[in-house]
Amino acid sequence: HLKECIKFPGIRDGSLFQKNVRQSLGLNNRVNKSIKSTIYSDRHRDFFFYHNGITAICHKMELNNNLLTMNGLSVVNGCQSLNTILSCSERVKGLEDTYIMCRFYEIPQKDRTDKITVSTNFQTAVKPRDLRSNDKKVLNLKRLFEQRYEQGYFLTKRGEEALPSKDKKYIIDLVDLGKYLISWHSQRPNIAYSETKIFDKYFEQLFKREYKPENIQALNLWMQEVRKGWIQENPYGLNESLLAMKAYAPYHQLYAISRFFAIANNFSDRVPSPESTLIRADDKKIKDQIVKMAASCLNSALESAVNEPQSQNRVFSPQNWIKSKASLSKIDTTIRAYLDVLPSIGNSINFKDALKLDQQEFEYRWAAD
């Protein structure tokens, strides 16, 4: 019974957890709040199934007449849970049908005890993206994508791998897609680095709608082109500060690609269809040029920001800049300047004309702030 747990001696003063790697972390962290919520909910009978259980070790145990006696008892995994259960003692005392699994080991060897202590606390954290991997919206996107592209694969879970027979150009990861969507459709590459925001705060905005698999693959292909330049050889001629931020900054280049099309079509607040931009770029044979120009605009935007005067006692930080909205307005300004001078460079086609799309290929950006 869960109510038997509060009878363990040494919970309140911490002596029961001497061999544990941690003492109580308080009742305000996410896990302990969840434990308390379950205890007070009408689903308290399922506590046994939700909880991993308590692990305890002792020097010696004896079972006589169904009474288990343990000497030198120490809980090595379950400190947070037992402290939370004790804090809910009045509620727990009244629960007759709520249980928790307990594992008791008689282990006199100290080295073995230490190994168990570390191993039972060495857990892989469950991230927001993990909790979304089986969401019906995600599974629907996976189904549609793999139906459309039999040679492709949509990875939804951490550690998952596509079959070797699948075409690498048609493999898309859920995390990457979330970053592409927030950069392109929400126009917020400055927060693409945060998986927590994508799969927690903004998940409903980003994944709530039917989304064409052709658009998924277009974003995938655009980003594959972008990443070709984020290597040591630095073919884009990027500022060293940008190259050092390749976990964040490439999404600004993807954003810049979308803005080239939007600004060339006189839209400041709308976003082009990824599929339409890729088809147009391939048709006019300007895909490589757009990708390189987007990199140049990002580079110029950063260098312009670096050269701006800073307020007293302030030092410019490229890392802070790349995560701010100020970086987006700088990129837009640079793109407008590029488009103003490009037609006079003597290309065989007018670059602005090459970027033209039908009005119905644009939609308003998806809110993400």
Tab-separated table of C-alpha atoms in Angstrom:
chain	number	residue	atom	x	y	z
A	1	HIS	CA	0.000	0.000	0.000
A	2	LEU	CA	1.122	3.545	-0.713
A	3	LYS	CA	0.178	4.474	2.847
A	4	GLU	CA	2.786	2.022	4.202
A	5	CYS	CA	5.493	4.190	2.635
A	6	ILE	CA	4.979	7.016	5.096
A	7	LYS	CA	5.938	4.609	7.912
A	8	PHE	CA	9.520	4.298	6.632
A	9	PRO	CA	11.811	5.771	9.329
A	10	GLY	CA	14.247	8.472	8.219
A	11	ILE	CA	12.336	10.144	5.395
A	12	ARG	CA	11.937	13.519	7.054
A	13	ASP	CA	15.506	13.820	8.374
A	14	GLY	CA	17.037	12.241	5.257
A	15	SER	CA	18.763	9.371	7.094
A	16	LEU	CA	16.911	6.829	4.938
A	17	PHE	CA	18.706	8.186	1.864
A	18	GLN	CA	22.322	8.210	3.056
A	19	LYS	CA	23.441	6.017	0.146
A	20	ASN	CA	21.362	7.872	-2.442
A	21	VAL	CA	23.031	10.197	-4.940
A	22	ARG	CA	20.599	12.993	-4.013
A	23	GLN	CA	18.508	14.168	-1.122
A	24	SER	CA	15.098	15.719	-1.583
A	25	LEU	CA	14.929	18.394	-4.295
A	26	GLY	CA	11.758	19.896	-2.859
A	27	LEU	CA	8.181	19.639	-4.006
A	28	ASN	CA	8.205	22.214	-6.780
A	29	ASN	CA	10.017	20.382	-9.562
A	30	ARG	CA	8.052	18.925	-12.482
A	31	VAL	CA	8.327	15.243	-11.487
A	32	ASN	CA	7.320	15.725	-7.859
A	33	LYS	CA	4.410	17.938	-8.879
A	34	SER	CA	3.245	15.154	-11.195
A	35	ILE	CA	3.474	12.560	-8.392
A	36	LYS	CA	1.418	14.770	-6.099
A	37	SER	CA	-1.103	15.442	-8.849
A	38	THR	CA	-1.644	11.697	-9.377
A	39	ILE	CA	-2.122	11.067	-5.661
A	40	TYR	CA	-4.829	13.736	-5.464
A	41	SER	CA	-6.496	12.808	-8.755
A	42	ASP	CA	-9.240	10.274	-9.403
A	43	ARG	CA	-6.590	8.167	-11.187
A	44	HIS	CA	-4.666	7.419	-7.979
A	45	ARG	CA	-5.386	3.699	-8.428
A	46	ASP	CA	-3.085	3.764	-11.465
A	47	PHE	CA	-0.171	5.119	-9.411
A	48	PHE	CA	1.465	1.661	-9.477
A	49	PHE	CA	1.558	1.698	-13.283
A	50	TYR	CA	2.771	5.294	-13.618
A	51	HIS	CA	5.641	4.991	-11.125
A	52	ASN	CA	8.976	3.190	-11.571
A	53	GLY	CA	8.981	2.052	-7.957
A	54	ILE	CA	11.283	2.295	-4.950
A	55	THR	CA	14.687	0.561	-4.769
A	56	ALA	CA	16.181	-0.095	-1.333
A	57	ILE	CA	19.163	-2.079	-0.066
A	58	CYS	CA	20.066	-3.472	3.335
A	59	HIS	CA	22.800	-5.485	5.029
A	60	LYS	CA	20.487	-8.298	6.102
A	61	MET	CA	16.820	-9.192	5.802
A	62	GLU	CA	14.664	-11.831	7.508
A	63	LEU	CA	11.103	-12.955	6.816
A	64	ASN	CA	9.192	-14.371	9.787
A	65	ASN	CA	5.425	-14.827	9.900
A	66	ASN	CA	4.968	-12.571	6.849
A	67	LEU	CA	6.940	-9.813	8.590
A	68	LEU	CA	10.002	-8.566	6.707
A	69	THR	CA	12.759	-7.193	8.940
A	70	MET	CA	15.672	-5.297	7.363
A	71	ASN	CA	18.890	-4.103	8.979
A	72	GLY	CA	20.792	-1.128	7.576
A	73	LEU	CA	17.991	-0.128	5.213
A	74	SER	CA	18.749	2.631	2.705
A	75	VAL	CA	16.648	3.817	-0.226
A	76	VAL	CA	18.908	4.342	-3.266
A	77	ASN	CA	16.192	5.282	-5.749
A	78	GLY	CA	12.954	6.877	-4.590
A	79	CYS	CA	14.017	9.777	-2.385
A	80	GLN	CA	11.960	12.335	-4.312
A	81	SER	CA	8.929	10.054	-4.406
A	82	LEU	CA	8.951	9.180	-0.705
A	83	ASN	CA	9.320	12.820	0.324
A	84	THR	CA	6.431	13.769	-1.958
A	85	ILE	CA	4.276	10.901	-0.649
A	86	LEU	CA	5.036	11.976	2.935
A	87	SER	CA	4.020	15.553	2.101
A	88	CYS	CA	0.640	14.148	0.999
A	89	SER	CA	0.303	11.943	4.081
A	90	GLU	CA	-3.223	13.022	5.018
A	91	ARG	CA	-4.480	12.124	1.555
A	92	VAL	CA	-2.358	8.944	1.373
A	93	LYS	CA	-3.690	7.612	4.702
A	94	GLY	CA	-7.157	7.469	3.194
A	95	LEU	CA	-6.180	5.539	0.058
A	96	GLU	CA	-6.974	1.847	0.495
A	97	ASP	CA	-6.454	0.737	-3.112
A	98	THR	CA	-3.322	2.582	-4.211
A	99	TYR	CA	-0.002	0.752	-4.459
A	100	ILE	CA	3.649	1.274	-5.291
A	101	MET	CA	6.257	-1.320	-6.280
A	102	CYS	CA	9.172	-1.720	-3.859
A	103	ARG	CA	12.366	-3.704	-4.491
A	104	PHE	CA	14.440	-4.723	-1.459
A	105	TYR	CA	17.926	-6.185	-1.859
A	106	GLU	CA	20.120	-7.804	0.766
A	107	ILE	CA	23.604	-6.771	-0.373
A	108	PRO	CA	26.464	-6.564	2.115
A	109	GLN	CA	29.145	-5.709	-0.514
A	110	LYS	CA	29.761	-1.951	-0.615
A	111	ASP	CA	31.077	-1.829	-4.194
A	112	ARG	CA	27.993	-3.599	-5.468
A	113	THR	CA	25.802	-1.282	-3.427
A	114	ASP	CA	27.487	1.768	-4.962
A	115	LYS	CA	27.000	0.376	-8.480
A	116	ILE	CA	23.277	-0.184	-7.884
A	117	THR	CA	22.917	3.328	-6.470
A	118	VAL	CA	24.464	4.940	-9.535
A	119	SER	CA	22.740	2.688	-12.080
A	120	THR	CA	19.225	3.112	-10.706
A	121	ASN	CA	19.609	6.890	-10.807
A	122	PHE	CA	21.242	7.023	-14.244
A	123	GLN	CA	18.096	7.605	-16.237
A	124	THR	CA	17.644	9.160	-19.683
A	125	ALA	CA	15.413	12.195	-19.343
A	126	VAL	CA	12.165	12.131	-21.304
A	127	LYS	CA	12.098	15.218	-23.498
A	128	PRO	CA	9.050	17.055	-24.851
A	129	ARG	CA	9.730	15.705	-28.354
A	130	ASP	CA	9.605	12.137	-26.923
A	131	LEU	CA	6.142	12.778	-25.518
A	132	ARG	CA	4.967	13.944	-28.957
A	133	SER	CA	6.393	11.027	-30.960
A	134	ASN	CA	3.116	9.087	-30.768
A	135	ASP	CA	0.827	12.104	-31.075
A	136	LYS	CA	-1.874	11.464	-33.672
A	137	LYS	CA	-0.893	14.621	-35.575
A	138	VAL	CA	2.703	13.425	-35.857
A	139	LEU	CA	1.671	9.907	-36.847
A	140	ASN	CA	-0.624	11.338	-39.515
A	141	LEU	CA	2.251	13.382	-40.973
A	142	LYS	CA	4.420	10.258	-40.969
A	143	ARG	CA	1.730	8.216	-42.732
A	144	LEU	CA	1.128	10.849	-45.426
A	145	PHE	CA	4.846	11.417	-46.020
A	146	GLU	CA	5.700	7.731	-46.367
A	147	GLN	CA	2.690	7.125	-48.613
A	148	ARG	CA	3.782	9.958	-50.887
A	149	TYR	CA	7.468	9.010	-50.873
A	150	GLU	CA	7.897	5.241	-50.751
A	151	GLN	CA	11.670	5.722	-50.879
A	152	GLY	CA	11.506	7.965	-47.803
A	153	TYR	CA	11.131	7.609	-44.054
A	154	PHE	CA	9.798	9.874	-41.297
A	155	LEU	CA	11.721	9.412	-38.036
A	156	THR	CA	9.549	10.167	-34.999
A	157	LYS	CA	11.511	8.686	-32.077
A	158	ARG	CA	14.953	9.317	-30.633
A	159	GLY	CA	17.328	6.508	-31.575
A	160	GLU	CA	15.192	5.388	-34.496
A	161	GLU	CA	16.988	4.617	-37.756
A	162	ALA	CA	15.682	4.310	-41.306
A	163	LEU	CA	16.299	1.130	-43.284
A	164	PRO	CA	19.463	1.225	-45.440
A	165	SER	CA	17.253	0.801	-48.503
A	166	LYS	CA	15.689	4.238	-47.981
A	167	ASP	CA	16.922	7.262	-49.951
A	168	LYS	CA	18.803	9.618	-47.596
A	169	LYS	CA	17.440	12.637	-49.457
A	170	TYR	CA	13.939	11.578	-48.423
A	171	ILE	CA	14.569	10.897	-44.734
A	172	ILE	CA	13.163	13.509	-42.356
A	173	ASP	CA	13.401	13.662	-38.565
A	174	LEU	CA	10.542	15.016	-36.438
A	175	VAL	CA	12.860	17.394	-34.540
A	176	ASP	CA	14.317	18.771	-37.772
A	177	LEU	CA	10.845	19.276	-39.213
A	178	GLY	CA	9.784	21.226	-36.125
A	179	LYS	CA	12.810	23.501	-36.546
A	180	TYR	CA	12.103	23.977	-40.251
A	181	LEU	CA	8.435	24.805	-39.610
A	182	ILE	CA	9.136	27.405	-36.929
A	183	SER	CA	11.854	28.984	-39.110
A	184	TRP	CA	9.833	29.073	-42.345
A	185	HIS	CA	6.154	29.278	-41.442
A	186	SER	CA	6.425	31.067	-38.089
A	187	GLN	CA	9.361	33.147	-39.325
A	188	ARG	CA	11.162	32.598	-36.036
A	189	PRO	CA	14.505	30.883	-36.717
A	190	ASN	CA	15.804	32.645	-33.615
A	191	ILE	CA	13.953	30.108	-31.430
A	192	ALA	CA	14.529	27.039	-33.647
A	193	TYR	CA	17.310	25.958	-31.276
A	194	SER	CA	14.775	25.226	-28.515
A	195	GLU	CA	13.178	21.778	-28.776
A	196	THR	CA	11.223	22.529	-25.612
A	197	LYS	CA	9.498	25.534	-27.199
A	198	ILE	CA	8.800	23.672	-30.448
A	199	PHE	CA	7.347	20.530	-28.860
A	200	ASP	CA	5.782	22.075	-25.795
A	201	LYS	CA	4.861	25.759	-26.059
A	202	TYR	CA	4.294	25.964	-29.838
A	203	PHE	CA	3.453	22.369	-30.743
A	204	GLU	CA	-0.238	23.021	-31.373
A	205	GLN	CA	0.512	25.986	-33.651
A	206	LEU	CA	3.151	24.099	-35.635
A	207	PHE	CA	1.514	20.688	-35.965
A	208	LYS	CA	-2.196	21.392	-35.694
A	209	ARG	CA	-2.966	21.460	-39.416
A	210	GLU	CA	-2.862	19.135	-42.386
A	211	TYR	CA	0.512	19.693	-43.985
A	212	LYS	CA	1.405	18.507	-47.459
A	213	PRO	CA	4.196	15.927	-47.631
A	214	GLU	CA	5.474	17.843	-50.673
A	215	ASN	CA	6.085	20.829	-48.405
A	216	ILE	CA	7.867	18.641	-45.853
A	217	GLN	CA	10.188	17.329	-48.541
A	218	ALA	CA	10.740	20.792	-50.007
A	219	LEU	CA	11.887	22.075	-46.600
A	220	ASN	CA	14.035	18.966	-46.275
A	221	LEU	CA	15.716	19.577	-49.636
A	222	TRP	CA	16.210	23.315	-49.044
A	223	MET	CA	17.901	22.543	-45.743
A	224	GLN	CA	20.094	19.868	-47.306
A	225	GLU	CA	21.361	22.545	-49.697
A	226	VAL	CA	21.879	24.990	-46.831
A	227	ARG	CA	23.933	22.527	-44.788
A	228	LYS	CA	26.389	21.955	-47.640
A	229	GLY	CA	27.995	25.274	-46.736
A	230	TRP	CA	28.244	24.813	-42.964
A	231	ILE	CA	31.467	22.828	-43.112
A	232	GLN	CA	35.099	23.514	-42.274
A	233	GLU	CA	35.931	24.467	-45.869
A	234	ASN	CA	33.381	27.293	-45.534
A	235	PRO	CA	32.306	27.606	-49.208
A	236	TYR	CA	29.819	30.389	-48.291
A	237	GLY	CA	32.582	32.541	-46.806
A	238	LEU	CA	30.716	32.821	-43.529
A	239	ASN	CA	31.919	34.831	-40.574
A	240	GLU	CA	33.724	32.603	-38.056
A	241	SER	CA	31.189	33.544	-35.396
A	242	LEU	CA	28.407	32.161	-37.588
A	243	LEU	CA	30.259	28.922	-38.306
A	244	ALA	CA	30.694	28.465	-34.570
A	245	MET	CA	26.894	28.589	-34.217
A	246	LYS	CA	25.997	25.894	-36.747
A	247	ALA	CA	23.511	24.433	-34.276
A	248	TYR	CA	21.476	27.678	-34.537
A	249	ALA	CA	22.426	29.879	-37.483
A	250	PRO	CA	21.586	27.640	-40.501
A	251	TYR	CA	17.891	28.130	-39.701
A	252	HIS	CA	18.359	31.864	-40.302
A	253	GLN	CA	19.609	31.000	-43.777
A	254	LEU	CA	16.477	28.905	-44.389
A	255	TYR	CA	14.421	31.876	-43.173
A	256	ALA	CA	16.324	34.137	-45.592
A	257	ILE	CA	15.407	31.851	-48.518
A	258	SER	CA	11.719	32.218	-47.672
A	259	ARG	CA	12.142	35.993	-47.338
A	260	PHE	CA	13.727	36.346	-50.777
A	261	PHE	CA	10.506	35.025	-52.295
A	262	ALA	CA	8.210	36.985	-49.963
A	263	ILE	CA	9.975	40.347	-50.428
A	264	ALA	CA	10.355	39.898	-54.200
A	265	ASN	CA	6.571	39.385	-54.344
A	266	ASN	CA	5.906	42.450	-52.155
A	267	PHE	CA	4.726	40.482	-49.115
A	268	SER	CA	6.068	41.579	-45.769
A	269	ASP	CA	3.724	39.492	-43.621
A	270	ARG	CA	3.153	36.343	-45.667
A	271	VAL	CA	5.086	33.142	-46.218
A	272	PRO	CA	5.515	31.227	-49.499
A	273	SER	CA	4.713	27.558	-49.970
A	274	PRO	CA	8.007	25.640	-49.638
A	275	GLU	CA	7.050	23.339	-52.496
A	276	SER	CA	6.298	26.269	-54.820
A	277	THR	CA	9.612	27.989	-54.039
A	278	LEU	CA	11.588	24.831	-54.783
A	279	ILE	CA	9.744	24.193	-58.052
A	280	ARG	CA	10.300	27.810	-59.138
A	281	ALA	CA	13.983	27.751	-58.182
A	282	ASP	CA	14.565	24.499	-60.075
A	283	ASP	CA	12.602	25.732	-63.090
A	284	LYS	CA	14.635	28.976	-63.313
A	285	LYS	CA	17.874	27.185	-62.357
A	286	ILE	CA	18.567	29.616	-59.519
A	287	LYS	CA	18.451	27.263	-56.510
A	288	ASP	CA	22.210	27.381	-55.851
A	289	GLN	CA	22.217	31.143	-56.293
A	290	ILE	CA	19.376	31.643	-53.794
A	291	VAL	CA	21.063	29.452	-51.194
A	292	LYS	CA	24.371	31.289	-51.549
A	293	MET	CA	22.696	34.696	-51.502
A	294	ALA	CA	20.776	33.765	-48.361
A	295	ALA	CA	24.112	32.907	-46.724
A	296	SER	CA	25.594	36.217	-47.907
A	297	CYS	CA	22.643	38.156	-46.489
A	298	LEU	CA	22.982	36.400	-43.134
A	299	ASN	CA	26.697	37.173	-43.138
A	300	SER	CA	26.147	40.829	-44.057
A	301	ALA	CA	23.407	41.199	-41.451
A	302	LEU	CA	25.731	39.966	-38.699
A	303	GLU	CA	28.601	42.203	-39.822
A	304	SER	CA	26.267	45.191	-39.936
A	305	ALA	CA	25.075	44.439	-36.395
A	306	VAL	CA	28.666	44.081	-35.166
A	307	ASN	CA	29.533	47.543	-36.510
A	308	GLU	CA	26.595	49.277	-34.845
A	309	PRO	CA	27.513	51.353	-31.781
A	310	GLN	CA	26.744	49.623	-28.489
A	311	SER	CA	25.367	51.277	-25.396
A	312	GLN	CA	27.870	52.030	-22.639
A	313	ASN	CA	29.511	48.973	-21.052
A	314	ARG	CA	27.824	46.644	-23.551
A	315	VAL	CA	29.737	44.171	-25.714
A	316	PHE	CA	28.153	42.756	-28.865
A	317	SER	CA	27.397	39.028	-28.554
A	318	PRO	CA	26.809	37.064	-31.791
A	319	GLN	CA	25.130	34.305	-29.750
A	320	ASN	CA	22.629	36.729	-28.235
A	321	TRP	CA	22.068	38.419	-31.598
A	322	ILE	CA	21.282	35.172	-33.423
A	323	LYS	CA	18.633	34.381	-30.776
A	324	SER	CA	16.983	37.814	-31.024
A	325	LYS	CA	14.348	39.232	-33.361
A	326	ALA	CA	16.833	41.973	-34.221
A	327	SER	CA	18.670	39.432	-36.372
A	328	LEU	CA	15.534	38.919	-38.471
A	329	SER	CA	14.982	42.601	-39.243
A	330	LYS	CA	18.663	42.905	-40.205
A	331	ILE	CA	18.353	39.972	-42.611
A	332	ASP	CA	15.224	41.500	-44.174
A	333	THR	CA	16.972	44.850	-44.668
A	334	THR	CA	19.927	43.128	-46.313
A	335	ILE	CA	17.678	41.085	-48.640
A	336	ARG	CA	15.873	44.243	-49.801
A	337	ALA	CA	19.231	45.842	-50.585
A	338	TYR	CA	20.329	42.782	-52.547
A	339	LEU	CA	17.112	42.690	-54.580
A	340	ASP	CA	17.436	46.386	-55.413
A	341	VAL	CA	20.851	45.944	-57.035
A	342	LEU	CA	20.639	42.415	-58.438
A	343	PRO	CA	18.691	43.253	-61.651
A	344	SER	CA	21.525	45.565	-62.741
A	345	ILE	CA	24.236	42.926	-62.418
A	346	GLY	CA	23.786	41.739	-65.983
A	347	ASN	CA	22.157	38.354	-65.438
A	348	SER	CA	20.426	36.807	-68.403
A	349	ILE	CA	17.169	36.950	-66.435
A	350	ASN	CA	15.801	39.516	-64.049
A	351	PHE	CA	16.302	37.948	-60.631
A	352	LYS	CA	13.184	39.493	-59.116
A	353	ASP	CA	11.102	38.099	-61.968
A	354	ALA	CA	12.622	34.666	-61.402
A	355	LEU	CA	11.319	34.755	-57.810
A	356	LYS	CA	7.725	35.586	-58.772
A	357	LEU	CA	4.990	33.265	-57.520
A	358	ASP	CA	1.208	33.327	-57.755
A	359	GLN	CA	-0.482	35.135	-54.878
A	360	GLN	CA	-2.282	31.953	-53.768
A	361	GLU	CA	1.103	30.376	-53.035
A	362	PHE	CA	1.411	32.623	-49.961
A	363	GLU	CA	-0.246	32.458	-46.550
A	364	TYR	CA	0.031	34.412	-43.316
A	365	ARG	CA	2.744	33.281	-40.961
A	366	TRP	CA	1.861	30.895	-38.158
A	367	ALA	CA	1.951	32.683	-34.823
A	368	ALA	CA	4.681	31.495	-32.445
A	369	ASP	CA	5.120	34.413	-30.048
